[in-house]
XYZ file of C-alpha atoms in Angstrom:
668
model
C -5.830 -27.142 24.204
C -6.532 -28.933 27.478
C -10.024 -30.052 28.411
C -9.922 -27.617 31.297
C -9.402 -24.756 28.845
C -12.144 -26.102 26.584
C -14.512 -26.352 29.513
C -13.783 -22.782 30.568
C -14.401 -21.578 27.002
C -17.794 -23.272 26.935
C -18.732 -21.859 30.339
C -17.679 -18.343 29.389
C -19.199 -18.462 25.944
C -15.958 -17.654 24.133
C -14.434 -19.558 21.221
C -11.492 -21.829 21.870
C -8.272 -19.867 21.718
C -9.941 -16.453 21.925
C -9.544 -14.209 24.947
C -12.113 -15.060 27.568
C -14.815 -12.393 27.738
C -12.896 -9.888 25.620
C -13.939 -6.387 26.715
C -15.459 -4.116 24.061
C -13.510 -1.296 22.456
C -12.738 1.763 24.597
C -14.937 3.932 22.378
C -18.053 1.979 23.268
C -20.202 3.780 25.814
C -20.632 0.535 27.731
C -16.875 0.090 27.927
C -16.456 2.250 31.007
C -18.803 0.055 32.978
C -17.177 -3.137 31.705
C -13.670 -1.880 32.495
C -14.803 -0.776 35.924
C -16.175 -4.252 36.521
C -12.969 -5.904 35.337
C -10.368 -3.548 36.746
C -11.930 -1.950 39.815
C -9.804 -2.169 42.955
C -11.700 -3.902 45.714
C -9.855 -4.084 49.007
C -11.127 -7.167 50.776
C -9.437 -9.431 53.241
C -9.656 -12.876 51.696
C -7.762 -16.096 52.177
C -5.041 -17.092 49.714
C -7.284 -19.755 48.202
C -10.130 -17.271 47.717
C -7.747 -14.745 46.260
C -6.288 -17.238 43.788
C -9.721 -18.481 42.836
C -10.879 -14.944 42.142
C -7.721 -14.238 40.159
C -7.942 -17.408 38.075
C -11.514 -16.651 37.012
C -10.670 -13.323 35.427
C -10.202 -13.398 31.666
C -9.144 -11.115 28.881
C -5.824 -9.373 28.325
C -4.017 -8.701 31.509
C -5.665 -11.645 33.169
C -6.664 -11.776 36.760
C -4.774 -12.867 39.795
C -4.073 -11.013 42.989
C -4.011 -7.264 42.754
C -6.365 -4.601 41.509
C -6.824 -6.307 38.163
C -7.783 -9.489 39.890
C -10.170 -7.607 42.106
C -8.823 -8.535 45.546
C -5.841 -7.744 47.732
C -4.821 -9.759 50.758
C -3.586 -7.418 53.464
C -3.592 -9.496 56.609
C -0.493 -11.651 57.249
C -1.153 -15.199 58.280
C 1.473 -16.259 60.799
C 4.522 -14.006 61.203
C 5.940 -15.998 64.133
C 5.529 -19.297 62.351
C 7.154 -17.902 59.213
C 10.139 -16.603 61.190
C 10.531 -20.031 62.787
C 10.542 -21.670 59.351
C 13.215 -19.265 58.082
C 15.318 -19.935 61.185
C 14.969 -23.654 60.503
C 16.384 -23.133 57.003
C 19.226 -21.033 58.417
C 19.903 -23.785 60.953
C 20.692 -26.273 58.151
C 24.119 -24.566 57.980
C 24.788 -24.980 61.682
C 28.568 -24.726 61.235
C 28.356 -21.307 59.609
C 25.836 -20.195 62.241
C 28.220 -21.135 65.069
C 31.141 -19.368 63.370
C 29.018 -16.283 62.732
C 27.765 -16.107 66.331
C 31.330 -16.529 67.643
C 32.577 -13.711 65.413
C 29.682 -11.517 66.454
C 30.391 -12.167 70.119
C 33.983 -11.095 69.551
C 32.902 -8.038 67.551
C 30.400 -7.042 70.231
C 33.071 -7.543 72.890
C 35.462 -5.143 71.151
C 32.653 -2.615 70.718
C 31.708 -2.833 74.405
C 35.335 -2.474 75.495
C 35.802 0.829 73.646
C 33.686 3.067 75.967
C 35.421 1.633 79.032
C 38.840 2.391 77.541
C 37.679 5.881 76.526
C 36.622 6.511 80.110
C 39.999 5.286 81.385
C 41.795 7.603 78.915
C 39.834 10.579 80.219
C 40.562 9.581 83.823
C 44.294 9.593 82.997
C 43.936 13.375 82.982
C 43.083 14.746 86.421
C 43.135 18.123 88.202
C 46.240 18.727 90.317
C 44.797 20.759 93.189
C 48.248 21.364 94.642
C 49.776 22.986 91.543
C 46.459 24.222 90.189
C 46.988 22.441 86.865
C 46.439 19.127 85.123
C 48.088 15.878 86.137
C 48.552 13.411 83.245
C 49.467 9.748 83.659
C 51.360 9.397 80.355
C 52.215 5.726 80.781
C 48.589 4.739 81.310
C 47.458 7.168 78.591
C 49.794 5.653 75.970
C 48.801 2.134 77.025
C 45.071 2.815 76.715
C 45.502 4.649 73.395
C 47.498 1.733 71.974
C 44.922 -0.702 73.317
C 42.104 1.260 71.683
C 43.947 1.401 68.354
C 44.443 -2.376 68.503
C 40.771 -2.919 69.301
C 39.744 -0.775 66.324
C 41.932 -2.824 63.975
C 40.614 -6.092 65.409
C 37.041 -4.831 65.208
C 37.553 -3.855 61.567
C 38.911 -7.310 60.661
C 36.166 -9.076 62.606
C 33.512 -6.963 60.858
C 34.952 -7.937 57.473
C 34.960 -11.648 58.344
C 31.469 -11.292 59.803
C 30.226 -9.746 56.567
C 31.740 -12.533 54.461
C 30.371 -15.239 56.744
C 26.937 -13.623 56.799
C 26.879 -13.441 52.999
C 27.915 -17.072 52.711
C 25.236 -18.137 55.210
C 22.630 -16.079 53.361
C 23.495 -17.578 49.981
C 23.511 -21.149 51.292
C 20.154 -20.607 52.984
C 18.617 -19.099 49.857
C 20.164 -21.863 47.743
C 18.423 -24.483 49.891
C 15.161 -22.522 49.895
C 15.157 -21.947 46.128
C 16.136 -25.570 45.437
C 13.324 -26.871 47.635
C 10.871 -24.429 46.057
C 11.785 -25.475 42.519
C 11.594 -29.142 43.479
C 8.185 -28.500 45.045
C 6.927 -26.749 41.913
C 8.048 -29.733 39.827
C 5.918 -32.056 41.957
C 2.863 -29.828 42.338
C -0.387 -31.296 41.043
C -1.469 -30.165 37.596
C -4.579 -28.737 39.260
C -2.360 -26.257 41.155
C -0.629 -24.883 38.056
C -3.947 -24.838 36.192
C -5.541 -22.625 38.853
C -2.618 -20.322 39.751
C -1.129 -17.579 37.627
C 2.252 -18.631 36.294
C 3.675 -15.129 36.647
C 2.812 -15.086 40.349
C 4.524 -18.464 40.853
C 7.593 -17.098 39.053
C 7.532 -13.997 41.258
C 7.695 -16.184 44.352
C 10.698 -18.016 42.938
C 12.573 -14.808 42.078
C 11.434 -11.632 43.861
C 10.193 -13.208 47.078
C 13.202 -15.476 47.555
C 15.486 -12.509 46.854
C 13.714 -10.502 49.574
C 14.382 -13.314 52.032
C 18.029 -13.377 50.909
C 18.425 -9.641 51.504
C 16.884 -9.916 54.957
C 19.208 -12.748 55.972
C 22.361 -11.054 54.699
C 21.508 -7.550 55.947
C 19.089 -7.875 58.845
C 20.083 -11.155 60.487
C 23.554 -10.056 61.598
C 22.209 -6.659 62.565
C 19.480 -8.264 64.645
C 21.787 -10.675 66.484
C 24.415 -7.982 66.980
C 21.773 -5.626 68.336
C 20.571 -8.180 70.881
C 24.136 -8.920 72.033
C 24.946 -5.207 72.263
C 21.704 -4.563 74.139
C 22.533 -7.176 76.766
C 26.210 -6.202 77.032
C 25.645 -2.459 77.264
C 22.926 -2.873 79.891
C 25.287 -5.015 81.964
C 27.969 -2.306 81.713
C 25.472 0.405 82.689
C 24.624 -1.556 85.849
C 28.339 -2.060 86.551
C 29.225 1.657 86.298
C 26.137 2.832 88.179
C 26.829 0.438 91.071
C 30.546 1.270 90.988
C 29.864 5.035 91.118
C 27.096 4.746 93.703
C 24.638 6.076 91.104
C 22.074 3.293 91.008
C 19.184 5.636 90.063
C 20.958 6.172 86.729
C 20.013 2.583 85.791
C 16.339 3.508 85.781
C 17.049 6.746 83.920
C 18.856 4.758 81.185
C 15.914 2.411 80.626
C 12.996 4.783 81.263
C 12.372 5.395 77.547
C 12.184 1.672 76.675
C 8.364 1.450 77.174
C 7.909 4.482 74.876
C 10.158 2.853 72.264
C 8.235 -0.428 72.402
C 4.880 1.359 72.178
C 5.884 3.455 69.164
C 7.492 0.472 67.429
C 4.304 -1.554 67.845
C 2.092 1.304 66.637
C 4.146 2.077 63.538
C 4.764 -1.612 62.869
C 1.037 -2.309 62.754
C 0.603 0.425 60.142
C 3.583 -0.780 58.126
C 2.740 -4.463 58.136
C -0.326 -4.401 55.909
C 1.364 -2.258 53.275
C 4.438 -4.468 53.049
C 2.291 -7.583 52.759
C 0.087 -5.926 50.167
C 3.094 -4.708 48.190
C 4.410 -8.261 47.765
C 1.030 -9.464 46.498
C 0.844 -6.572 44.036
C 4.347 -7.389 42.816
C 3.200 -10.934 42.089
C 0.234 -9.528 40.190
C 2.510 -7.296 38.108
C 4.679 -10.258 37.206
C 1.591 -12.252 36.300
C 0.358 -9.534 33.958
C 3.750 -9.157 32.265
C 4.048 -12.920 31.772
C 0.517 -13.080 30.367
C 1.086 -10.162 28.012
C 4.333 -11.629 26.658
C 2.819 -15.060 25.987
C -0.448 -13.623 24.664
C 0.964 -10.655 22.743
C -0.265 -11.910 19.356
C -3.835 -12.250 20.624
C -3.761 -8.776 22.171
C -2.438 -7.260 18.947
C -4.842 -9.250 16.760
C -7.831 -7.890 18.681
C -6.373 -4.375 18.890
C -6.404 -4.347 22.690
C -2.939 -2.826 23.253
C -4.326 0.313 24.882
C -6.555 -1.667 27.218
C -3.639 -3.921 28.213
C -1.484 -0.838 28.856
C -4.214 0.781 30.942
C -4.715 -2.401 32.960
C -0.998 -2.700 33.660
C -0.758 0.995 34.491
C -3.595 0.626 37.008
C -1.885 -2.260 38.784
C 1.449 -0.436 38.604
C -0.155 2.681 40.088
C -1.605 0.635 42.945
C 1.861 -0.846 43.533
C 3.386 2.646 43.488
C 0.877 4.021 45.994
C 1.311 1.024 48.263
C 5.113 1.286 48.045
C 4.997 4.987 48.914
C 2.892 4.308 52.009
C 5.122 1.401 53.039
C 8.234 3.547 52.564
C 6.755 6.500 54.449
C 5.791 4.435 57.478
C 9.074 2.558 57.262
C 10.994 5.845 57.048
C 9.154 7.394 59.987
C 10.324 4.601 62.277
C 13.991 5.692 62.260
C 13.494 9.398 63.077
C 10.966 8.611 65.821
C 13.410 6.195 67.429
C 16.244 8.724 67.128
C 14.197 11.401 68.908
C 13.448 9.000 71.764
C 17.090 7.884 71.983
C 18.404 11.453 71.966
C 15.999 12.331 74.738
C 17.290 9.337 76.694
C 20.892 10.486 76.078
C 20.012 13.938 77.398
C 18.466 12.493 80.584
C 21.504 10.297 81.269
C 23.893 13.215 80.666
C 21.958 15.536 82.984
C 21.569 12.993 85.789
C 25.160 11.809 85.337
C 26.396 15.395 85.734
C 24.446 15.672 88.966
C 26.094 12.557 90.420
C 29.515 13.734 89.196
C 29.131 17.100 90.935
C 28.244 15.258 94.132
C 31.352 13.113 93.777
C 29.561 9.845 93.123
C 31.121 9.133 89.747
C 34.178 10.283 87.795
C 34.106 12.270 84.536
C 35.620 9.295 82.668
C 32.960 6.990 84.010
C 30.258 9.467 82.944
C 31.738 9.402 79.458
C 31.663 5.587 79.467
C 28.138 5.575 80.862
C 26.946 7.942 78.130
C 28.514 5.739 75.462
C 26.915 2.627 76.937
C 23.601 4.458 77.158
C 23.931 5.274 73.452
C 24.893 1.668 72.701
C 21.920 0.488 74.740
C 19.405 2.590 72.816
C 21.083 2.204 69.421
C 20.178 -1.522 69.005
C 16.525 -0.693 69.609
C 16.713 1.939 66.860
C 18.564 -0.500 64.627
C 15.898 -3.157 65.118
C 13.196 -0.574 64.445
C 14.991 0.589 61.273
C 15.319 -3.007 60.094
C 11.642 -3.594 60.733
C 10.666 -2.654 57.185
C 13.162 -5.073 55.648
C 12.127 -7.800 58.053
C 8.433 -7.276 57.274
C 9.140 -7.460 53.544
C 11.043 -10.689 54.082
C 8.258 -12.173 56.217
C 5.658 -11.223 53.606
C 7.818 -12.759 50.878
C 8.594 -15.864 52.930
C 4.885 -16.425 53.630
C 4.277 -16.566 49.890
C 7.209 -18.922 49.353
C 6.142 -21.242 52.151
C 2.602 -21.061 50.774
C 3.889 -23.127 47.843
C 6.285 -25.260 49.892
C 3.460 -26.296 52.212
C 1.037 -27.104 49.401
C 0.289 -30.768 48.955
C 2.510 -32.502 46.415
C 1.064 -34.670 43.708
C -0.033 -37.880 45.475
C 1.470 -41.193 44.391
C 0.007 -44.242 46.099
C 1.649 -46.619 43.623
C 2.936 -49.632 45.553
C 2.887 -52.157 42.733
C 6.217 -53.676 41.662
C 5.217 -53.514 37.994
C 7.858 -52.147 35.596
C 7.548 -50.393 32.259
C 8.564 -53.616 30.497
C 5.717 -55.471 32.225
C 3.002 -53.173 30.891
C 1.189 -54.517 27.820
C -1.468 -51.835 27.348
C -4.876 -53.317 28.208
C -6.978 -50.424 29.545
C -10.317 -50.724 31.334
C -12.349 -47.671 32.323
C -15.449 -48.545 34.367
C -18.175 -46.181 35.614
C -15.762 -43.268 35.909
C -17.056 -39.955 37.231
C -14.971 -36.789 37.254
C -15.379 -33.058 37.752
C -12.824 -30.230 37.797
C -15.062 -28.225 40.094
C -17.329 -29.849 42.658
C -20.883 -30.052 41.414
C -19.898 -29.570 37.753
C -19.395 -33.098 36.370
C -17.385 -33.448 33.169
C -17.475 -37.253 32.859
C -20.457 -39.335 34.012
C -20.267 -43.117 34.300
C -17.784 -43.455 31.432
C -17.024 -47.033 30.329
C -14.280 -47.861 27.853
C -12.318 -51.037 27.098
C -9.056 -50.937 25.109
C -7.152 -54.097 24.254
C -3.420 -54.341 23.741
C -2.440 -53.113 20.281
C -5.819 -51.575 19.537
C -6.153 -48.129 17.984
C -8.992 -46.262 19.673
C -10.229 -42.899 18.454
C -12.110 -40.561 20.775
C -14.235 -37.863 19.152
C -16.812 -35.373 20.287
C -17.676 -31.693 20.456
C -15.420 -29.195 22.171
C -15.763 -29.504 25.948
C -17.340 -32.957 25.815
C -14.578 -34.530 27.940
C -12.167 -36.090 25.424
C -8.925 -34.657 26.796
C -10.162 -35.230 30.341
C -9.931 -38.988 29.683
C -6.248 -38.497 28.822
C -5.721 -36.393 31.971
C -7.182 -39.209 34.067
C -5.243 -41.953 32.277
C -1.941 -40.166 32.914
C -3.100 -39.270 36.455
C -2.753 -35.542 35.922
C -6.079 -35.609 37.760
C -7.607 -38.391 39.861
C -11.071 -39.802 39.298
C -13.990 -39.005 41.598
C -15.586 -42.426 41.236
C -15.341 -45.698 39.333
C -12.075 -47.368 38.369
C -9.329 -47.342 35.737
C -7.004 -50.315 35.333
C -4.046 -51.109 33.096
C -3.447 -54.840 32.597
C -5.810 -55.417 35.526
C -3.781 -53.232 37.919
C -5.669 -50.264 39.426
C -4.187 -47.061 38.043
C -3.398 -45.581 41.444
C -1.426 -48.710 42.364
C 1.043 -48.132 39.519
C 3.892 -45.763 40.495
C 3.459 -42.569 38.514
C 7.013 -42.692 37.180
C 6.352 -46.163 35.747
C 2.919 -45.175 34.437
C 4.118 -42.068 32.642
C 7.260 -43.755 31.332
C 5.011 -46.309 29.640
C 2.907 -43.588 27.991
C 3.981 -41.139 25.301
C 1.630 -38.265 24.719
C 1.578 -35.673 21.958
C -0.557 -32.715 22.988
C -2.214 -30.155 20.782
C -0.147 -27.441 22.519
C 3.453 -28.410 21.838
C 6.105 -27.807 24.482
C 9.692 -27.240 23.348
C 12.618 -26.086 25.455
C 15.306 -23.478 24.804
C 17.823 -26.037 23.566
C 18.877 -27.626 20.290
C 16.419 -29.480 18.072
C 18.310 -32.718 18.723
C 18.107 -32.341 22.503
C 14.394 -31.518 22.320
C 13.765 -34.779 20.474
C 16.086 -36.655 22.854
C 13.872 -35.515 25.742
C 11.747 -38.558 24.911
C 14.673 -40.855 25.851
C 17.759 -39.170 27.254
C 20.146 -42.036 26.507
C 19.262 -42.159 22.795
C 22.086 -41.923 20.261
C 22.261 -39.292 17.528
C 21.333 -41.966 14.985
C 18.195 -42.866 16.950
C 17.251 -39.185 17.181
C 17.554 -38.800 13.400
C 15.582 -42.018 12.836
C 12.767 -40.743 15.063
C 12.744 -37.446 13.160
C 12.502 -39.312 9.855
C 9.584 -41.377 11.147
C 7.686 -38.224 12.097
C 8.681 -36.486 8.845
C 10.588 -33.830 10.840
C 13.927 -34.674 9.222
C 12.822 -33.130 5.936
C 12.853 -29.597 7.392
C 15.552 -30.094 10.053
C 18.118 -31.264 7.487
C 17.548 -28.059 5.503
C 18.460 -25.834 8.447
C 22.059 -24.451 8.413
C 22.912 -26.121 11.733
C 20.590 -29.111 11.351
C 19.901 -30.889 14.626
C 22.207 -28.461 16.456
C 19.888 -25.559 15.642
C 19.141 -23.650 18.832
C 15.451 -23.116 19.520
C 14.267 -19.934 21.185
C 11.760 -19.934 24.031
C 8.907 -22.370 23.242
C 10.429 -22.926 19.797
C 9.100 -19.603 18.519
C 11.751 -19.430 15.759
C 10.111 -22.316 13.864
C 6.533 -22.741 12.657
C 3.728 -24.296 14.694
C 3.577 -27.244 12.320
C 7.320 -27.848 12.644
C 7.015 -27.719 16.427
C 4.280 -30.354 16.173
C 6.553 -32.615 14.102
C 9.341 -32.358 16.695
C 6.875 -33.213 19.439
C 5.800 -36.305 17.506
C 9.465 -37.260 16.938
C 9.994 -37.074 20.707
C 7.108 -39.509 21.234
C 8.516 -41.833 18.549
C 11.873 -41.898 20.328
C 10.229 -42.710 23.674
C 9.088 -46.065 22.199
C 6.004 -46.201 24.484
C 3.691 -49.081 25.363
C 0.704 -46.720 25.173
C 0.564 -43.871 22.671
C -1.780 -40.898 23.083
C -2.258 -38.370 20.300
C -4.308 -35.360 21.357
C -4.971 -33.475 18.108
C -1.373 -34.300 17.147
C -1.766 -33.259 13.512
C -3.969 -30.229 14.067
C -1.247 -27.720 13.129
C 0.197 -29.286 9.971
C -0.889 -29.042 6.369
C -2.829 -31.802 4.621
C 0.165 -33.275 2.778
C 2.299 -33.367 5.921
C -0.652 -34.830 7.792
C -0.860 -37.682 5.296
C 2.854 -38.382 5.670
C 2.540 -38.367 9.465
C -0.456 -40.682 9.350
C 1.522 -43.139 7.241
C 4.442 -42.982 9.661
C 2.097 -43.362 12.614
C 0.679 -46.578 11.217
C 4.128 -48.135 11.656
C 4.608 -46.500 15.054
C 1.255 -47.751 16.372
C 1.813 -51.370 15.364
C 1.660 -53.544 18.483
C 0.969 -50.534 20.704
C -2.220 -49.447 22.408
C -3.081 -46.097 20.829
C -5.629 -43.476 21.823
C -6.275 -40.762 19.267
C -8.251 -37.647 20.114
C -9.272 -35.805 16.982
C -11.650 -33.252 15.567
C -10.708 -34.079 11.965
C -12.624 -37.270 11.380
C -10.572 -38.006 8.268
C -7.587 -38.823 10.482
C -9.309 -41.621 12.418
C -11.302 -43.501 9.785
C -9.037 -46.564 10.067
C -9.276 -46.760 13.888
C -10.299 -50.152 15.308
C -12.928 -48.488 17.489
C -14.262 -44.938 17.412
C -15.752 -43.727 20.694
C -18.085 -40.737 20.594
C -18.265 -38.644 23.775
C -21.273 -36.383 24.270
C -22.251 -34.525 27.457
C -19.812 -36.574 29.530
C -21.178 -39.933 28.377
C -20.125 -42.505 25.796
C -22.819 -41.834 23.233
C -21.812 -44.638 20.873
C -18.852 -46.770 19.825
C -17.912 -48.780 16.743
C -15.878 -48.523 13.554
C -16.325 -45.814 10.957
C -18.779 -47.664 8.740
C -20.872 -48.948 11.643
C -21.260 -45.501 13.167
C -22.185 -43.895 9.860
C -24.811 -46.567 9.302
C -26.227 -45.986 12.798
C -26.978 -42.351 11.975
C -26.207 -41.117 15.504
C -23.824 -38.536 16.959
C -20.899 -39.636 14.789
C -23.033 -39.362 11.679
C -23.954 -35.788 12.643
C -20.305 -34.871 13.215
C -19.326 -36.456 9.924
C -22.059 -34.651 8.009
C -21.026 -31.357 9.608
C -17.454 -31.737 8.339
C -18.031 -33.320 4.944
C -21.578 -32.558 3.816
C -21.929 -28.794 3.879
C -22.801 -28.518 7.587
C -25.897 -30.701 7.320
C -27.263 -32.126 10.560
């Protein structure tokens, strides 16, 4: 368990590993009030940072985070224009595809704009023969125009197909770049970020939100560009036919409904926007709850809180459903409203066009063309309005994605030319202050000196700051004051890659990947041979159980190594550290999950591993650190005392109290 988790447990008054502030059983009369406090939907407009902070502070099954369970919903978008510009910048990275797509769309729009003109010419091939009181048909022109129209339809069909393929390719390349950059950003985010943000919400941004952007690019981008081109082209043709037919007033008739369209689009868009933004946040909250329930399923079942977890998820899901319904309703209203306005515009153009035709100002064929262009002129506006919902979803999703992309990466000021081979392992910690939250110090004026090859044990009560020292030494967090040096070099001057390559750390919470046992051990040094992997496993006593497995080192581990025991996972983690051959070795409760016999075997193996290496051992079991060169006792963020086992027992201080608690019947 990390020091941050320990600190939260102490603050919240819950035991380490237990759900934070576990609500009482549903049958308790006070439960309704507690559940209302935990799960009540409060609709407040807060910043992202405030929202995340509120979400991260919620405990218990179902967790917090954005959404009703977290207590807050952000409804107001930050910067739609800026987000669109950022998406366009990503699209622009494939400038070749963009140029090809625009060229194809110009050609497609050209064929579409030519069709009404040809239709008008076909109609004008049939005229009234006033002499013979019948119809006069220009068959040559009629056949020519019909053949031309058929050719245009075929060309338009082929161009549309190529346009679709090009648009899909552009969309996938853009999303590939966006997702790659997002994953790379997540890999370099500070530990503080991942400690204070729900993992499920981060995953939702990587999957759901990026997919929403992808859909918008592939479906809405081409439609948007095509609509703009059609809008410009059809308006130009309307002017041409109105001037040609001496029916200039028809121009104003054709565009008279544009202000109404813009007004209604703005009104409905304002109503839609907050629901689409809110829906994306709720989706992230749902993902966060699912992820938390899957990883914490044993705890939920052990405390019998399945019903409460189900109710909490159902409440968030219901809020998502209601929000989605409202977003869909307002999004669905946009299309019909635009169609009514466009049909009214079509009616006005037809009526006024008939008037000018009767007065001989314009031919019947030209009226037909004008009506088609009027429809083409209003159709793009409807298309843009209908795409508004998809575009809003994409903007909401993109804002969340760029929220991570624009977060500050883990700083690395290391300018020193030191290499891993140069590091010997002399550590000096002088007057170090540190706090996770401002005003809540965890370490206060800590001083610690570790010489090369020394074995230093750090002990203390839960939440005293032991693991925090490790977090600072590996620069997972940076100190607030004082200094830390390795071999006389300030810690922040050592490049982080060099620093962390020189340190091997075995945490209490083991991390294994969905790969073979051999590859999980090889993670400590990727170029290690199979023989070196086996040797490392033997040193950590992992070989004894691995060799008994049917597939041995080729055994595939499930997610987090859940198909082997916790103790076996710990042994593999230790084997990985052995293989890394570090200059500095850190063991944070490394043997906490193994039995006593295995622990003794590991301790014996570790004595060989720690020879010539600087070693820091964090332990609650005092029996595991009796042979340490120096034992440092941390209490209330200070170094309470330091010395070897016998010296500290003789002093009768904090170490003596801890020792008596473990070995003398809880005497103090």
